[in-house]
Amino acid sequence: MTAKTAPARAGRADLTRERVIATSIALLNERGPDRVTTAQIAASANINEGNLYYYFKTKRALILCIFDRFEDEVVQFFDKDIGEAAAPDTYMGFLREWFDIVWRYRFLHRDLVGLLAMAPDLRRRVRAISTHARAPVVRLIEQMRRARLIDIPERELDALLANAWIIATYWVVYLDVQKGVRVLRKSHMEWGLRQIASLVAPYLSTSARDWLATV
Amino acid sequence: MTAKTAPARAGRADLTRERVIATSIALLNERGPDRVTTAQIAASANINEGNLYYYFKTKRALILCIFDRFEDEVVQFFDKDIGEAAAPDTYMGFLREWFDIVWRYRFLHRDLVGLLAMAPDLRRRVRAISTHARAPVVRLIEQMRRARLIDIPERELDALLANAWIIATYWVVYLDVQKGVRVLRKSHMEWGLRQIASLVAPYLSTSARDWLATV
DNA sequence: GTCTATACCAAGATAGAC
DNA sequence: GTCTATCTTGGTATAGAC
């Protein structure tokens, strides 16, 4: 919410700062917070370790700054207006976008335990995000209902949402950790989309299911 | 496979060793490998830190020993014969047992990245486990089919299995990390079971679904 | 804003007495 | 088998010159 996003017009300092952040995200995703040292970050950003501390007083501060960015992206994503007359593939587009965010910040999900130990306050913020996410998703389902794309009994909705949330956030972790995937290729993305689709499939109208089969 | 399981007749040394292992599992589940020190383990097992190294030459060896135990339990679980005339709640019993294992060793799933960095060979073994798991699960589904409990198209099976696997392994992580659950109560367990059940529900026969509603 | 040099400390591990 | 004492390393962070 209160995050500093990338500056519009960047001076030299801003550029360095951005380079540090970008390079840190890459390293953190690759090896996780506990296996990335400040020395490695500095080296990877082509600056001296001492200089790194000019930009971020602590390693913790750097990681929190990255979390801010993630939070910003997520809030923006969910607050975006979906528009009423959505075609089926609009929904796919959203999912794709979501996977992309989760992938780019996957260490946040994968290594959350460690991060929580470092900054307990993150628990609150992580929870806030999944709470925040619920309304737009429910709205989206309502919309699909009105468009006669889906038909799901009220009492099964909660369980479906929880499952969808777990798959949608842990799918990339699963790819990363269990499958050893290093780069998120289009094929992986499609695979994840199909997983979610298969979750929802039983509740889709025949027309929507036919459409799905063509994707 | 080659793990040393708890000795049948335990001498003093064995008892100490077991205490170290049990206490380590507790600590590792609570805080994760990187936030548990050998000093804490020793203290928690009521022995001196030096003594700890008599039992395990390195921290790594200790953790690998725990992985051995997990592996043993999993293999035993999956190799167990299911028996043909299984009632619906037999399947629930299996799921329960599985959740229990995953919960007791949840740090292995939750902190796998770090563990893989420590012992790359684990990747092979983890993969072997999920490969090993497939056959029994497919057999189980076949059995449910014959008992007319389930009806699922062949081409939807793979996606369902993958989703079930993700939910079944990451459910406890989700509880732990996102919900802040510290002790796996019966209510959480039931919740997880319902999640899996809701995944399978669309494919169940009406009789099986009726049975499910009574649980 | 960037560097060099260095302090500091926590954690894993060893030696060797008992 | 268990303890005390100690070594070693590597990683975070600071001081201060340029």
Tab-separated table of C-alpha atoms (C1' of nucleotides) in Angstrom:
chain	number	residue	atom	x	y	z
A	1	MET	CA	0.000	0.000	0.000
A	2	THR	CA	2.654	2.469	1.094
A	3	ALA	CA	5.357	1.005	-1.099
A	4	LYS	CA	7.777	3.033	-3.090
A	5	THR	CA	7.286	2.000	-6.658
A	6	ALA	CA	9.893	2.475	-9.324
A	7	PRO	CA	10.449	6.201	-9.884
A	8	ALA	CA	9.132	7.712	-13.084
A	9	ARG	CA	12.206	9.755	-13.878
A	10	ALA	CA	15.205	7.974	-12.518
A	11	GLY	CA	18.481	9.597	-11.501
A	12	ARG	CA	21.694	7.644	-11.069
A	13	ALA	CA	20.844	6.724	-7.484
A	14	ASP	CA	17.393	5.522	-8.441
A	15	LEU	CA	18.879	3.400	-11.176
A	16	THR	CA	21.275	1.763	-8.761
A	17	ARG	CA	18.495	1.207	-6.288
A	18	GLU	CA	16.349	-0.383	-8.949
A	19	ARG	CA	19.205	-2.585	-10.049
A	20	VAL	CA	19.660	-3.767	-6.478
A	21	ILE	CA	15.991	-4.590	-6.165
A	22	ALA	CA	15.729	-6.389	-9.492
A	23	THR	CA	18.842	-8.409	-8.907
A	24	SER	CA	17.744	-9.264	-5.379
A	25	ILE	CA	14.408	-10.574	-6.564
A	26	ALA	CA	16.197	-12.817	-9.032
A	27	LEU	CA	18.571	-14.178	-6.401
A	28	LEU	CA	15.865	-14.602	-3.782
A	29	ASN	CA	13.666	-16.518	-6.185
A	30	GLU	CA	16.576	-18.669	-7.122
A	31	ARG	CA	17.922	-19.587	-3.721
A	32	GLY	CA	15.693	-18.132	-0.993
A	33	PRO	CA	16.433	-15.413	1.569
A	34	ASP	CA	18.592	-17.593	3.818
A	35	ARG	CA	20.885	-18.668	1.030
A	36	VAL	CA	21.433	-15.267	-0.482
A	37	THR	CA	24.034	-13.086	1.205
A	38	THR	CA	24.365	-9.332	1.081
A	39	ALA	CA	27.741	-9.870	-0.549
A	40	GLN	CA	26.139	-11.807	-3.385
A	41	ILE	CA	23.468	-9.188	-3.849
A	42	ALA	CA	26.053	-6.422	-4.030
A	43	ALA	CA	28.190	-8.374	-6.468
A	44	SER	CA	25.217	-9.189	-8.622
A	45	ALA	CA	24.233	-5.517	-8.701
A	46	ASN	CA	27.807	-4.501	-9.545
A	47	ILE	CA	28.258	-2.387	-6.467
A	48	ASN	CA	30.312	-2.698	-3.333
A	49	GLU	CA	28.861	-4.338	-0.252
A	50	GLY	CA	29.320	-1.143	1.721
A	51	ASN	CA	27.402	0.763	-0.887
A	52	LEU	CA	24.521	-1.641	-0.634
A	53	TYR	CA	24.007	-0.507	2.948
A	54	TYR	CA	23.692	3.037	1.740
A	55	TYR	CA	20.504	2.043	-0.055
A	56	PHE	CA	19.137	-0.427	2.447
A	57	LYS	CA	20.151	-0.131	6.072
A	58	THR	CA	19.503	-3.841	6.593
A	59	LYS	CA	18.883	-6.935	4.534
A	60	ARG	CA	15.485	-7.067	6.161
A	61	ALA	CA	14.641	-3.599	4.865
A	62	LEU	CA	15.522	-4.694	1.351
A	63	ILE	CA	13.275	-7.722	1.541
A	64	LEU	CA	10.432	-5.696	3.007
A	65	CYS	CA	10.772	-3.243	0.159
A	66	ILE	CA	10.346	-6.119	-2.264
A	67	PHE	CA	7.305	-7.284	-0.374
A	68	ASP	CA	5.877	-3.786	-0.720
A	69	ARG	CA	6.191	-4.060	-4.451
A	70	PHE	CA	4.494	-7.407	-4.500
A	71	GLU	CA	1.686	-6.079	-2.351
A	72	ASP	CA	1.248	-3.147	-4.690
A	73	GLU	CA	1.038	-5.341	-7.732
A	74	VAL	CA	-1.478	-7.628	-6.084
A	75	VAL	CA	-3.711	-4.798	-4.919
A	76	GLN	CA	-3.600	-3.240	-8.351
A	77	PHE	CA	-4.423	-6.574	-9.902
A	78	PHE	CA	-7.457	-7.189	-7.756
A	79	ASP	CA	-8.760	-3.647	-7.810
A	80	LYS	CA	-8.735	-3.496	-11.557
A	81	ASP	CA	-12.238	-3.349	-12.959
A	82	ILE	CA	-13.118	-6.476	-14.789
A	83	GLY	CA	-15.821	-5.076	-17.047
A	84	GLU	CA	-19.169	-6.776	-17.390
A	85	ALA	CA	-19.357	-8.339	-20.827
A	86	ALA	CA	-16.375	-10.594	-20.297
A	87	ALA	CA	-15.635	-13.352	-22.731
A	88	PRO	CA	-14.475	-16.685	-21.344
A	89	ASP	CA	-10.876	-16.026	-22.267
A	90	THR	CA	-10.892	-12.826	-20.236
A	91	TYR	CA	-10.997	-15.089	-17.194
A	92	MET	CA	-8.077	-17.046	-18.518
A	93	GLY	CA	-6.233	-13.795	-19.010
A	94	PHE	CA	-6.684	-12.915	-15.366
A	95	LEU	CA	-5.433	-16.255	-14.214
A	96	ARG	CA	-2.427	-15.918	-16.453
A	97	GLU	CA	-1.655	-12.525	-14.966
A	98	TRP	CA	-1.981	-13.909	-11.464
A	99	PHE	CA	0.374	-16.803	-12.132
A	100	ASP	CA	2.825	-14.328	-13.543
A	101	ILE	CA	2.817	-12.249	-10.364
A	102	VAL	CA	3.125	-15.263	-8.125
A	103	TRP	CA	5.983	-16.580	-10.213
A	104	ARG	CA	7.927	-13.338	-10.230
A	105	TYR	CA	7.730	-13.172	-6.436
A	106	ARG	CA	7.629	-16.873	-5.766
A	107	PHE	CA	10.136	-16.803	-2.910
A	108	LEU	CA	7.549	-14.877	-0.914
A	109	HIS	CA	5.235	-17.871	-0.972
A	110	ARG	CA	7.838	-20.577	-0.967
A	111	ASP	CA	9.924	-19.213	1.896
A	112	LEU	CA	7.191	-17.505	3.840
A	113	VAL	CA	7.962	-19.256	7.136
A	114	GLY	CA	11.441	-17.824	7.245
A	115	LEU	CA	10.193	-14.413	6.221
A	116	LEU	CA	7.587	-14.453	8.970
A	117	ALA	CA	10.290	-15.196	11.515
A	118	MET	CA	12.202	-12.194	10.206
A	119	ALA	CA	9.193	-9.887	10.105
A	120	PRO	CA	6.172	-11.207	12.007
A	121	ASP	CA	4.116	-8.321	10.743
A	122	LEU	CA	4.077	-9.929	7.306
A	123	ARG	CA	1.572	-12.490	8.550
A	124	ARG	CA	-1.005	-9.730	8.918
A	125	ARG	CA	-0.273	-8.396	5.462
A	126	VAL	CA	-0.322	-11.788	3.794
A	127	ARG	CA	-3.644	-12.535	5.370
A	128	ALA	CA	-4.949	-9.136	4.328
A	129	ILE	CA	-4.094	-9.998	0.749
A	130	SER	CA	-6.035	-13.236	0.666
A	131	THR	CA	-8.940	-11.528	2.397
A	132	HIS	CA	-8.770	-8.702	-0.090
A	133	ALA	CA	-8.754	-11.202	-2.935
A	134	ARG	CA	-11.983	-12.862	-1.972
A	135	ALA	CA	-14.434	-10.143	-2.980
A	136	PRO	CA	-13.190	-9.661	-6.548
A	137	VAL	CA	-13.088	-13.397	-7.117
A	138	VAL	CA	-16.611	-13.852	-5.803
A	139	ARG	CA	-17.712	-10.953	-7.975
A	140	LEU	CA	-16.085	-12.610	-10.926
A	141	ILE	CA	-17.937	-15.831	-10.252
A	142	GLU	CA	-21.193	-13.927	-9.927
A	143	GLN	CA	-20.496	-12.494	-13.318
A	144	MET	CA	-19.845	-15.901	-14.799
A	145	ARG	CA	-23.120	-17.012	-13.291
A	146	ARG	CA	-25.028	-14.203	-14.924
A	147	ALA	CA	-23.345	-15.020	-18.222
A	148	ARG	CA	-24.600	-18.593	-17.729
A	149	LEU	CA	-21.053	-19.877	-17.911
A	150	ILE	CA	-21.103	-21.503	-14.517
A	151	ASP	CA	-23.572	-23.018	-12.108
A	152	ILE	CA	-22.346	-23.770	-8.629
A	153	PRO	CA	-24.387	-24.443	-5.486
A	154	GLU	CA	-23.805	-21.812	-2.813
A	155	ARG	CA	-22.692	-24.346	-0.229
A	156	GLU	CA	-19.929	-25.696	-2.430
A	157	LEU	CA	-18.523	-22.293	-3.246
A	158	ASP	CA	-16.286	-21.881	-0.193
A	159	ALA	CA	-14.531	-25.186	-0.616
A	160	LEU	CA	-13.978	-24.493	-4.299
A	161	LEU	CA	-12.551	-21.060	-3.563
A	162	ALA	CA	-10.140	-22.437	-0.978
A	163	ASN	CA	-8.950	-25.143	-3.344
A	164	ALA	CA	-8.597	-22.655	-6.158
A	165	TRP	CA	-6.598	-20.355	-3.903
A	166	ILE	CA	-4.230	-23.108	-2.850
A	167	ILE	CA	-3.674	-24.322	-6.398
A	168	ALA	CA	-3.352	-20.791	-7.747
A	169	THR	CA	-0.678	-19.824	-5.231
A	170	TYR	CA	1.095	-23.112	-4.673
A	171	TRP	CA	1.085	-24.268	-8.248
A	172	VAL	CA	4.200	-22.266	-9.026
A	173	VAL	CA	5.796	-23.419	-5.785
A	174	TYR	CA	4.996	-26.971	-6.788
A	175	LEU	CA	6.615	-26.430	-10.180
A	176	ASP	CA	9.636	-24.834	-8.592
A	177	VAL	CA	10.197	-27.178	-5.690
A	178	GLN	CA	8.804	-30.499	-6.779
A	179	LYS	CA	9.418	-30.292	-10.515
A	180	GLY	CA	12.645	-28.320	-10.391
A	181	VAL	CA	11.395	-25.812	-12.951
A	182	ARG	CA	13.742	-22.847	-13.240
A	183	VAL	CA	12.069	-20.742	-15.918
A	184	LEU	CA	8.320	-20.409	-16.224
A	185	ARG	CA	7.706	-21.355	-19.814
A	186	LYS	CA	4.470	-20.965	-21.684
A	187	SER	CA	3.873	-24.689	-21.402
A	188	HIS	CA	4.080	-24.549	-17.591
A	189	MET	CA	1.711	-21.641	-17.548
A	190	GLU	CA	-0.807	-23.491	-19.694
A	191	TRP	CA	-0.441	-26.502	-17.476
A	192	GLY	CA	-1.288	-24.447	-14.400
A	193	LEU	CA	-4.248	-22.908	-16.162
A	194	ARG	CA	-5.538	-26.337	-17.036
A	195	GLN	CA	-5.232	-27.378	-13.386
A	196	ILE	CA	-7.462	-24.524	-12.316
A	197	ALA	CA	-9.764	-25.126	-15.248
A	198	SER	CA	-10.182	-28.759	-14.273
A	199	LEU	CA	-11.071	-27.616	-10.778
A	200	VAL	CA	-13.884	-25.477	-12.089
A	201	ALA	CA	-14.856	-27.678	-15.023
A	202	PRO	CA	-17.499	-29.744	-13.212
A	203	TYR	CA	-19.491	-26.580	-12.569
A	204	LEU	CA	-19.257	-25.105	-16.047
A	205	SER	CA	-22.135	-24.941	-18.479
A	206	THR	CA	-21.801	-27.213	-21.501
A	207	SER	CA	-21.126	-24.211	-23.737
A	208	ALA	CA	-18.322	-23.017	-21.472
A	209	ARG	CA	-16.896	-26.493	-21.289
A	210	ASP	CA	-16.902	-26.758	-25.045
A	211	TRP	CA	-15.079	-23.487	-25.235
A	212	LEU	CA	-12.529	-24.773	-22.724
A	213	ALA	CA	-11.869	-27.822	-24.843
A	214	THR	CA	-10.787	-25.616	-27.720
A	215	VAL	CA	-8.108	-23.807	-25.706
B	1	MET	CA	14.358	-47.244	2.450
B	2	THR	CA	17.624	-47.755	4.256
B	3	ALA	CA	16.585	-45.724	7.250
B	4	LYS	CA	17.325	-46.701	10.784
B	5	THR	CA	13.985	-46.927	12.464
B	6	ALA	CA	13.517	-46.689	16.194
B	7	PRO	CA	15.203	-49.695	17.849
B	8	ALA	CA	12.965	-52.360	19.304
B	9	ARG	CA	14.893	-52.786	22.530
B	10	ALA	CA	16.401	-49.469	23.436
B	11	GLY	CA	19.491	-49.000	25.552
B	12	ARG	CA	20.430	-45.697	27.141
B	13	ALA	CA	22.172	-44.471	24.010
B	14	ASP	CA	19.242	-45.389	21.804
B	15	LEU	CA	16.921	-43.533	24.107
B	16	THR	CA	19.030	-40.406	23.926
B	17	ARG	CA	19.235	-40.716	20.195
B	18	GLU	CA	15.500	-41.062	19.932
B	19	ARG	CA	14.998	-38.077	22.188
B	20	VAL	CA	17.231	-36.010	19.953
B	21	ILE	CA	15.292	-37.035	16.885
B	22	ALA	CA	11.866	-36.470	18.385
B	23	THR	CA	12.796	-33.106	19.797
B	24	SER	CA	14.436	-32.086	16.527
B	25	ILE	CA	11.331	-32.891	14.536
B	26	ALA	CA	9.294	-30.736	16.874
B	27	LEU	CA	11.678	-27.809	16.590
B	28	LEU	CA	12.095	-28.139	12.840
B	29	ASN	CA	8.358	-28.186	12.299
B	30	GLU	CA	7.993	-25.169	14.493
B	31	ARG	CA	10.688	-22.935	13.088
B	32	GLY	CA	12.323	-24.589	10.091
B	33	PRO	CA	15.898	-25.888	9.632
B	34	ASP	CA	17.479	-22.460	9.244
B	35	ARG	CA	16.019	-21.126	12.446
B	36	VAL	CA	16.844	-24.073	14.643
B	37	THR	CA	20.389	-24.207	15.989
B	38	THR	CA	22.284	-27.240	17.196
B	39	ALA	CA	22.444	-25.531	20.587
B	40	GLN	CA	18.655	-25.366	20.757
B	41	ILE	CA	18.316	-28.982	19.739
B	42	ALA	CA	20.783	-30.090	22.399
B	43	ALA	CA	19.069	-27.996	25.054
B	44	SER	CA	15.676	-29.263	24.066
B	45	ALA	CA	16.933	-32.858	24.293
B	46	ASN	CA	18.531	-32.159	27.671
B	47	ILE	CA	22.018	-32.980	26.550
B	48	ASN	CA	25.126	-30.955	25.954
B	49	GLU	CA	25.892	-29.555	22.553
B	50	GLY	CA	29.113	-31.521	22.389
B	51	ASN	CA	27.235	-34.683	23.108
B	52	LEU	CA	24.867	-34.023	20.259
B	53	TYR	CA	27.785	-34.374	17.885
B	54	TYR	CA	28.488	-37.793	19.274
B	55	TYR	CA	25.164	-38.943	17.860
B	56	PHE	CA	25.146	-36.924	14.673
B	57	LYS	CA	28.417	-35.798	13.174
B	58	THR	CA	26.668	-32.886	11.446
B	59	LYS	CA	23.362	-31.090	11.568
B	60	ARG	CA	22.858	-32.251	8.037
B	61	ALA	CA	23.187	-35.886	9.066
B	62	LEU	CA	20.530	-35.384	11.705
B	63	ILE	CA	18.102	-33.898	9.224
B	64	LEU	CA	18.790	-36.631	6.694
B	65	CYS	CA	18.092	-39.211	9.360
B	66	ILE	CA	14.713	-37.593	9.908
B	67	PHE	CA	14.059	-37.642	6.187
B	68	ASP	CA	14.828	-41.372	6.235
B	69	ARG	CA	12.112	-41.865	8.806
B	70	PHE	CA	9.640	-39.897	6.751
B	71	GLU	CA	10.492	-41.885	3.677
B	72	ASP	CA	10.012	-45.115	5.579
B	73	GLU	CA	6.630	-44.090	6.848
B	74	VAL	CA	5.504	-43.021	3.401
B	75	VAL	CA	6.654	-46.203	1.718
B	76	GLN	CA	4.978	-48.273	4.388
B	77	PHE	CA	1.823	-46.254	3.977
B	78	PHE	CA	1.624	-46.715	0.241
B	79	ASP	CA	2.687	-50.339	0.198
B	80	LYS	CA	0.046	-51.343	2.652
B	81	ASP	CA	-2.605	-53.499	1.051
B	82	ILE	CA	-5.902	-51.735	0.843
B	83	GLY	CA	-8.159	-54.779	0.683
B	84	GLU	CA	-10.837	-55.052	-1.915
B	85	ALA	CA	-14.199	-54.654	-0.224
B	86	ALA	CA	-13.431	-51.254	1.154
B	87	ALA	CA	-16.201	-49.120	2.582
B	88	PRO	CA	-16.277	-45.407	1.754
B	89	ASP	CA	-14.859	-44.428	5.106
B	90	THR	CA	-11.843	-46.641	4.512
B	91	TYR	CA	-10.811	-44.081	1.904
B	92	MET	CA	-11.304	-41.307	4.397
B	93	GLY	CA	-9.163	-43.237	6.835
B	94	PHE	CA	-6.327	-43.351	4.331
B	95	LEU	CA	-6.522	-39.660	3.676
B	96	ARG	CA	-6.499	-38.992	7.377
B	97	GLU	CA	-3.413	-41.101	7.786
B	98	TRP	CA	-1.719	-39.270	4.946
B	99	PHE	CA	-2.482	-35.848	6.381
B	100	ASP	CA	-1.125	-37.048	9.679
B	101	ILE	CA	2.196	-38.042	8.131
B	102	VAL	CA	2.493	-34.808	6.173
B	103	TRP	CA	1.698	-32.803	9.281
B	104	ARG	CA	4.220	-34.584	11.489
B	105	TYR	CA	6.965	-33.920	8.944
B	106	ARG	CA	5.593	-30.710	7.550
B	107	PHE	CA	8.939	-28.876	7.586
B	108	LEU	CA	10.084	-31.279	4.874
B	109	HIS	CA	7.475	-29.892	2.502
B	110	ARG	CA	7.422	-26.350	3.727
B	111	ASP	CA	11.186	-25.816	3.767
B	112	LEU	CA	12.127	-28.101	0.935
B	113	VAL	CA	14.059	-25.456	-1.023
B	114	GLY	CA	16.509	-24.965	1.789
B	115	LEU	CA	16.804	-28.676	2.347
B	116	LEU	CA	17.546	-29.262	-1.329
B	117	ALA	CA	20.328	-26.690	-1.149
B	118	MET	CA	21.752	-28.605	1.800
B	119	ALA	CA	21.355	-32.026	0.222
B	120	PRO	CA	20.639	-31.951	-3.520
B	121	ASP	CA	20.139	-35.684	-3.495
B	122	LEU	CA	16.826	-35.171	-1.726
B	123	ARG	CA	15.277	-33.975	-4.964
B	124	ARG	CA	15.654	-37.444	-6.401
B	125	ARG	CA	14.152	-39.044	-3.326
B	126	VAL	CA	11.245	-36.630	-3.122
B	127	ARG	CA	10.430	-37.273	-6.725
B	128	ALA	CA	10.706	-40.992	-6.174
B	129	ILE	CA	8.093	-40.703	-3.456
B	130	SER	CA	5.510	-38.971	-5.590
B	131	THR	CA	6.195	-41.405	-8.414
B	132	HIS	CA	5.823	-44.284	-6.008
B	133	ALA	CA	2.563	-42.829	-4.750
B	134	ARG	CA	0.852	-42.784	-8.103
B	135	ALA	CA	0.243	-46.479	-8.617
B	136	PRO	CA	-1.489	-47.142	-5.281
B	137	VAL	CA	-3.661	-44.079	-5.717
B	138	VAL	CA	-4.679	-45.075	-9.226
B	139	ARG	CA	-5.393	-48.575	-7.947
B	140	LEU	CA	-7.521	-47.089	-5.235
B	141	ILE	CA	-9.511	-45.120	-7.746
B	142	GLU	CA	-9.959	-48.210	-9.891
B	143	GLN	CA	-11.353	-49.907	-6.845
B	144	MET	CA	-13.777	-47.071	-6.202
B	145	ARG	CA	-14.851	-47.343	-9.800
B	146	ARG	CA	-15.600	-51.026	-9.491
B	147	ALA	CA	-17.544	-50.335	-6.318
B	148	ARG	CA	-19.551	-47.809	-8.351
B	149	LEU	CA	-18.545	-45.062	-5.966
B	150	ILE	CA	-16.925	-42.907	-8.587
B	151	ASP	CA	-17.164	-42.241	-12.278
B	152	ILE	CA	-14.437	-40.193	-13.834
B	153	PRO	CA	-13.459	-39.862	-17.503
B	154	GLU	CA	-9.951	-41.150	-18.197
B	155	ARG	CA	-8.789	-37.854	-19.643
B	156	GLU	CA	-9.717	-35.905	-16.518
B	157	LEU	CA	-7.939	-38.255	-14.171
B	158	ASP	CA	-4.451	-36.803	-14.440
B	159	ALA	CA	-5.517	-33.266	-13.695
B	160	LEU	CA	-7.561	-34.429	-10.736
B	161	LEU	CA	-4.671	-36.433	-9.341
B	162	ALA	CA	-2.297	-33.496	-9.647
B	163	ASN	CA	-4.735	-31.186	-7.909
B	164	ALA	CA	-5.355	-33.733	-5.203
B	165	TRP	CA	-1.629	-34.147	-4.702
B	166	ILE	CA	-1.055	-30.432	-4.391
B	167	ILE	CA	-3.922	-29.928	-1.977
B	168	ALA	CA	-2.950	-32.999	0.022
B	169	THR	CA	0.633	-31.864	0.492
B	170	TYR	CA	0.224	-28.100	0.621
B	171	TRP	CA	-2.928	-28.060	2.692
B	172	VAL	CA	-0.979	-28.353	5.918
B	173	VAL	CA	1.501	-25.745	4.713
B	174	TYR	CA	-1.411	-23.466	3.907
B	175	LEU	CA	-2.814	-23.986	7.397
B	176	ASP	CA	0.561	-23.397	8.973
B	177	VAL	CA	1.657	-20.400	6.983
B	178	GLN	CA	-1.513	-18.618	5.938
B	179	LYS	CA	-3.755	-19.485	8.831
B	180	GLY	CA	-1.113	-19.506	11.548
B	181	VAL	CA	-2.231	-22.890	12.819
B	182	ARG	CA	0.266	-24.264	15.346
B	183	VAL	CA	-1.372	-27.534	16.373
B	184	LEU	CA	-3.218	-29.746	13.952
B	185	ARG	CA	-6.555	-30.202	15.674
B	186	LYS	CA	-9.198	-32.628	14.636
B	187	SER	CA	-11.209	-29.769	13.195
B	188	HIS	CA	-8.348	-28.785	10.871
B	189	MET	CA	-7.955	-32.354	9.793
B	190	GLU	CA	-11.650	-32.608	8.961
B	191	TRP	CA	-11.418	-29.345	7.100
B	192	GLY	CA	-8.603	-30.675	4.951
B	193	LEU	CA	-10.500	-33.869	4.297
B	194	ARG	CA	-13.504	-31.856	3.162
B	195	GLN	CA	-11.275	-29.929	0.767
B	196	ILE	CA	-10.150	-33.120	-0.892
B	197	ALA	CA	-13.667	-34.480	-0.766
B	198	SER	CA	-14.998	-31.419	-2.545
B	199	LEU	CA	-12.380	-31.944	-5.208
B	200	VAL	CA	-13.615	-35.434	-5.868
B	201	ALA	CA	-17.293	-34.784	-5.161
B	202	PRO	CA	-18.321	-33.915	-8.726
B	203	TYR	CA	-17.263	-37.364	-9.853
B	204	LEU	CA	-18.897	-39.350	-7.079
B	205	SER	CA	-21.995	-41.467	-7.537
B	206	THR	CA	-25.096	-40.112	-5.871
B	207	SER	CA	-24.922	-42.811	-3.227
B	208	ALA	CA	-21.317	-41.954	-2.392
B	209	ARG	CA	-22.176	-38.280	-2.302
B	210	ASP	CA	-25.038	-38.953	0.059
B	211	TRP	CA	-22.689	-40.886	2.275
B	212	LEU	CA	-20.240	-37.984	2.191
B	213	ALA	CA	-22.934	-35.572	3.333
B	214	THR	CA	-23.392	-37.594	6.514
B	215	VAL	CA	-19.747	-37.364	7.538
C	1	DG	C1'	27.136	8.040	-3.812
C	2	DT	C1'	30.829	4.750	-3.687
C	3	DC	C1'	34.633	2.435	-1.863
C	4	DT	C1'	38.058	-0.063	1.801
C	5	DA	C1'	38.688	-1.866	5.988
C	6	DT	C1'	37.162	-3.837	9.879
C	7	DA	C1'	34.195	-4.940	13.930
C	8	DC	C1'	31.069	-8.152	15.578
C	9	DC	C1'	28.614	-12.126	16.346
C	10	DA	C1'	26.113	-16.345	15.918
C	11	DA	C1'	26.323	-20.907	14.646
C	12	DG	C1'	28.572	-25.303	13.343
C	13	DA	C1'	31.999	-28.138	14.666
C	14	DT	C1'	36.306	-30.280	17.213
C	15	DA	C1'	39.581	-31.722	21.092
C	16	DG	C1'	40.080	-33.892	24.835
C	17	DA	C1'	39.120	-34.533	29.934
C	18	DC	C1'	36.064	-37.228	32.761
D	1	DG	C1'	28.462	-41.608	26.563
D	2	DT	C1'	28.710	-37.018	28.384
D	3	DC	C1'	30.736	-32.785	29.441
D	4	DT	C1'	33.796	-28.139	29.087
D	5	DA	C1'	36.322	-25.326	26.466
D	6	DT	C1'	37.601	-23.601	22.265
D	7	DC	C1'	38.225	-22.950	17.267
D	8	DT	C1'	36.527	-21.441	12.765
D	9	DT	C1'	33.794	-19.614	9.496
D	10	DG	C1'	30.951	-16.802	7.146
D	11	DG	C1'	27.663	-13.410	7.144
D	12	DT	C1'	25.583	-8.737	8.796
D	13	DA	C1'	26.683	-4.369	9.626
D	14	DT	C1'	29.535	0.102	10.712
D	15	DA	C1'	33.275	3.775	10.289
D	16	DG	C1'	35.217	6.699	7.726
D	17	DA	C1'	38.133	8.033	3.596
D	18	DC	C1'	37.472	9.420	-1.167
